[in-house]
Amino acid sequence: MIELAILIGLQASGKSSFYRRHLAVTHALVSKDLLRNNRRPARRQTQLVTENLTAGRSVAVDNTNVTVELRKELIDLGHSLGATVTGYYLAAKLADCLTRNAERTGKNRVPDVGLFAAVKALVRPAYSEGFDRLFFVGIADGGAFDVRPWVEEEASRG
Ligand SMILES: Nc1ncnc2c1ncn2[C@@H]1O[C@H](COP(=O)(O)OP(=O)(O)O)[C@@H](O)[C@H]1O
Ligand SMILES: [Mg+2]
């Protein structure tokens, strides 16, 4: 199975840590964080996803991916290339993300206004967007990730 994994979550919600812990062995990493010096990061991201999937490599897209529009573009691209499209929603409270962001240094730390904008724009994912699989990812005691199948009703309750 060739998979396009779409990570979804606020800044400092744990996406890159989850990638390293659960996906790095099997999935190439595509992230706009790695395209900061590119003149057209969105176009380059599409190219990288296309190149990897076409070559038979699974890919994880490690951006906040908070809007339906951003996700739709990726879901359509993945499906057009025959990939299984999986969403991983990194559930995290804004307050926890602000705290973890404040503890970071260098270019990993983003201005808080970016987090406020993202939480405002965030729409929780849904199977109706076209995901083949959707998971809810939480942080368990001891720092492990807790990956659970998505339940739409639970999600709508918050
Ligand atoms: N499972 C975890 N348990 C505890 N802290 C974590 C865990 N995963 C990530 N963190 C902390 O949260 C912060 C943000 O994680 P990161 O993976 O960089 O988030 P993102 O890629 O979503 O911005 C990091 O400083 C990291 O130390
Ligand atoms: Mg990250």
CSV table of C-alpha atoms and ligand atoms in Angstrom, one decimal:
chain,number,residue,atom,x,y,z
A,1,MET,CA,0.0,0.0,0.0
A,2,ILE,CA,1.3,3.4,-0.9
A,3,GLU,CA,0.1,6.0,1.5
A,4,LEU,CA,-0.2,9.7,1.6
A,5,ALA,CA,-0.3,10.7,5.3
A,6,ILE,CA,-1.7,14.1,6.0
A,7,LEU,CA,-0.8,15.4,9.5
A,8,ILE,CA,-3.2,18.0,10.9
A,9,GLY,CA,-2.6,20.1,14.0
A,10,LEU,CA,-1.6,23.4,15.4
A,11,GLN,CA,2.0,24.5,15.7
A,12,ALA,CA,3.7,22.6,18.5
A,13,SER,CA,0.9,20.0,18.6
A,14,GLY,CA,3.4,17.3,18.1
A,15,LYS,CA,3.3,16.6,14.3
A,16,SER,CA,7.0,16.4,13.6
A,17,SER,CA,7.6,14.2,16.7
A,18,PHE,CA,4.8,11.9,15.6
A,19,TYR,CA,6.3,11.7,12.2
A,20,ARG,CA,9.7,10.8,13.6
A,21,ARG,CA,8.2,8.2,16.0
A,22,HIS,CA,5.7,6.6,13.8
A,23,LEU,CA,6.2,7.4,10.1
A,24,ALA,CA,9.9,8.2,9.4
A,25,VAL,CA,10.8,4.6,8.6
A,26,THR,CA,8.1,4.1,6.0
A,27,HIS,CA,7.3,7.6,4.8
A,28,ALA,CA,9.2,10.4,3.0
A,29,LEU,CA,8.9,13.7,4.8
A,30,VAL,CA,7.4,16.7,2.9
A,31,SER,CA,6.9,19.9,4.9
A,32,LYS,CA,6.7,23.6,4.1
A,33,ASP,CA,9.1,24.0,7.1
A,34,LEU,CA,11.8,22.5,4.8
A,35,LEU,CA,10.8,24.8,1.9
A,36,ARG,CA,11.2,28.2,3.5
A,37,ASN,CA,13.7,29.3,0.9
A,38,ASN,CA,11.7,28.1,-2.0
A,39,ARG,CA,10.0,30.8,-4.1
A,40,ARG,CA,6.9,28.8,-4.6
A,41,PRO,CA,6.6,26.4,-1.7
A,42,ALA,CA,3.1,25.2,-2.5
A,43,ARG,CA,4.1,24.2,-6.0
A,44,ARG,CA,7.3,22.5,-4.8
A,45,GLN,CA,5.3,20.6,-2.2
A,46,THR,CA,3.0,19.3,-4.9
A,47,GLN,CA,6.0,18.2,-7.0
A,48,LEU,CA,7.6,16.4,-4.1
A,49,VAL,CA,4.4,14.5,-3.1
A,50,THR,CA,4.0,13.6,-6.8
A,51,GLU,CA,7.6,12.4,-7.3
A,52,ASN,CA,7.5,10.2,-4.2
A,53,LEU,CA,4.1,8.6,-4.8
A,54,THR,CA,4.9,8.1,-8.5
A,55,ALA,CA,8.1,6.3,-7.4
A,56,GLY,CA,6.1,4.1,-5.1
A,57,ARG,CA,7.1,5.7,-1.8
A,58,SER,CA,4.7,6.7,0.9
A,59,VAL,CA,4.7,10.3,1.9
A,60,ALA,CA,3.8,12.3,5.0
A,61,VAL,CA,2.9,16.0,4.7
A,62,ASP,CA,3.9,17.7,7.9
A,63,ASN,CA,2.1,21.0,7.8
A,64,THR,CA,-0.7,22.4,10.0
A,65,ASN,CA,-3.2,21.5,7.3
A,66,VAL,CA,-5.9,23.2,9.3
A,67,THR,CA,-8.4,24.0,6.5
A,68,VAL,CA,-10.6,21.8,4.3
A,69,GLU,CA,-9.2,23.5,1.2
A,70,LEU,CA,-5.5,22.7,2.0
A,71,ARG,CA,-6.5,19.1,2.7
A,72,LYS,CA,-8.7,18.7,-0.3
A,73,GLU,CA,-5.8,19.6,-2.6
A,74,LEU,CA,-3.7,16.8,-1.0
A,75,ILE,CA,-6.5,14.3,-0.9
A,76,ASP,CA,-7.2,14.7,-4.6
A,77,LEU,CA,-3.5,14.6,-5.5
A,78,GLY,CA,-3.0,11.4,-3.5
A,79,HIS,CA,-6.1,9.7,-5.0
A,80,SER,CA,-5.1,10.8,-8.5
A,81,LEU,CA,-1.8,8.9,-8.0
A,82,GLY,CA,-3.4,5.8,-6.5
A,83,ALA,CA,-2.4,6.4,-2.9
A,84,THR,CA,-4.4,5.5,0.2
A,85,VAL,CA,-5.0,8.9,2.0
A,86,THR,CA,-4.8,8.9,5.7
A,87,GLY,CA,-5.4,11.8,8.1
A,88,TYR,CA,-3.7,12.0,11.5
A,89,TYR,CA,-5.3,14.7,13.7
A,90,LEU,CA,-3.0,15.8,16.5
A,91,ALA,CA,-5.4,16.8,19.2
A,92,ALA,CA,-3.9,19.4,21.4
A,93,LYS,CA,-5.1,22.3,23.4
A,94,LEU,CA,-4.1,25.8,22.3
A,95,ALA,CA,-2.8,26.5,25.8
A,96,ASP,CA,-0.5,23.5,25.6
A,97,CYS,CA,0.7,24.4,22.2
A,98,LEU,CA,1.5,28.0,23.3
A,99,THR,CA,3.5,26.6,26.3
A,100,ARG,CA,5.4,24.2,24.1
A,101,ASN,CA,6.0,26.8,21.5
A,102,ALA,CA,7.4,29.2,24.1
A,103,GLU,CA,9.9,26.5,25.2
A,104,ARG,CA,11.3,26.1,21.7
A,105,THR,CA,14.2,28.0,20.4
A,106,GLY,CA,15.4,29.3,17.0
A,107,LYS,CA,13.2,28.9,13.9
A,108,ASN,CA,11.2,26.2,15.5
A,109,ARG,CA,9.5,28.8,17.5
A,110,VAL,CA,6.8,30.7,15.7
A,111,PRO,CA,5.2,34.0,16.7
A,112,ASP,CA,2.1,33.3,18.9
A,113,VAL,CA,0.0,35.2,16.4
A,114,GLY,CA,0.5,32.3,14.1
A,115,LEU,CA,-1.0,29.9,16.6
A,116,PHE,CA,-4.0,32.2,17.2
A,117,ALA,CA,-4.6,32.4,13.4
A,118,ALA,CA,-4.3,28.6,13.0
A,119,VAL,CA,-6.7,27.9,15.9
A,120,LYS,CA,-9.2,30.2,14.3
A,121,ALA,CA,-8.8,28.6,10.9
A,122,LEU,CA,-8.8,25.0,12.2
A,123,VAL,CA,-11.6,22.8,11.0
A,124,ARG,CA,-11.5,19.3,12.3
A,125,PRO,CA,-11.1,16.7,9.6
A,126,ALA,CA,-14.0,14.4,8.6
A,127,TYR,CA,-14.4,11.3,6.4
A,128,SER,CA,-16.7,13.3,4.1
A,129,GLU,CA,-13.5,15.2,2.9
A,130,GLY,CA,-12.5,11.9,1.2
A,131,PHE,CA,-10.0,10.4,3.7
A,132,ASP,CA,-9.6,6.6,3.4
A,133,ARG,CA,-8.5,6.4,7.0
A,134,LEU,CA,-8.6,8.9,9.8
A,135,PHE,CA,-7.0,8.7,13.2
A,136,PHE,CA,-7.1,10.8,16.4
A,137,VAL,CA,-3.6,11.2,17.9
A,138,GLY,CA,-3.2,12.2,21.5
A,139,ILE,CA,-0.2,12.3,23.8
A,140,ALA,CA,-0.3,9.5,26.4
A,141,ASP,CA,1.3,9.5,29.8
A,142,GLY,CA,5.1,9.2,29.4
A,143,GLY,CA,5.1,11.0,26.1
A,144,ALA,CA,4.0,8.1,23.8
A,145,PHE,CA,1.5,8.8,21.1
A,146,ASP,CA,-1.9,7.3,21.5
A,147,VAL,CA,-3.4,6.6,18.0
A,148,ARG,CA,-7.1,5.8,17.9
A,149,PRO,CA,-9.5,5.3,15.0
A,150,TRP,CA,-11.6,8.4,14.3
A,151,VAL,CA,-15.1,8.5,15.7
A,152,GLU,CA,-17.1,11.4,14.0
A,153,GLU,CA,-19.4,11.8,17.0
A,154,GLU,CA,-16.6,12.1,19.5
A,155,ALA,CA,-14.9,14.6,17.3
A,156,SER,CA,-17.9,16.9,17.1
A,157,ARG,CA,-18.2,16.8,20.8
A,158,GLY,CA,-14.8,18.4,21.0
B,1,LIG,N1,4.7,12.8,22.8
B,1,LIG,C1,5.2,13.9,23.3
B,1,LIG,N2,5.2,14.1,24.7
B,1,LIG,C2,5.6,15.2,25.2
B,1,LIG,N3,6.1,16.3,24.5
B,1,LIG,C3,6.0,16.2,23.2
B,1,LIG,C4,5.6,15.0,22.5
B,1,LIG,N4,5.7,15.3,21.2
B,1,LIG,C5,6.1,16.5,21.1
B,1,LIG,N5,6.4,17.1,22.3
B,1,LIG,C6,6.9,18.4,22.5
B,1,LIG,O1,6.1,19.4,21.9
B,1,LIG,C7,6.8,20.3,21.1
B,1,LIG,C8,6.3,20.4,19.7
B,1,LIG,O2,6.5,19.2,19.0
B,1,LIG,P1,6.6,19.1,17.5
B,1,LIG,O3,6.6,17.7,17.2
B,1,LIG,O4,7.8,19.9,17.0
B,1,LIG,O5,5.3,19.8,17.0
B,1,LIG,P2,4.8,20.4,15.6
B,1,LIG,O6,5.6,19.6,14.5
B,1,LIG,O7,3.4,20.1,15.5
B,1,LIG,O8,5.1,21.9,15.6
B,1,LIG,C9,8.2,19.9,21.1
B,1,LIG,O9,9.0,20.8,21.9
B,1,LIG,C10,8.2,18.5,21.8
B,1,LIG,O10,9.3,18.4,22.7
B,2,MG,MG,6.8,20.5,13.1
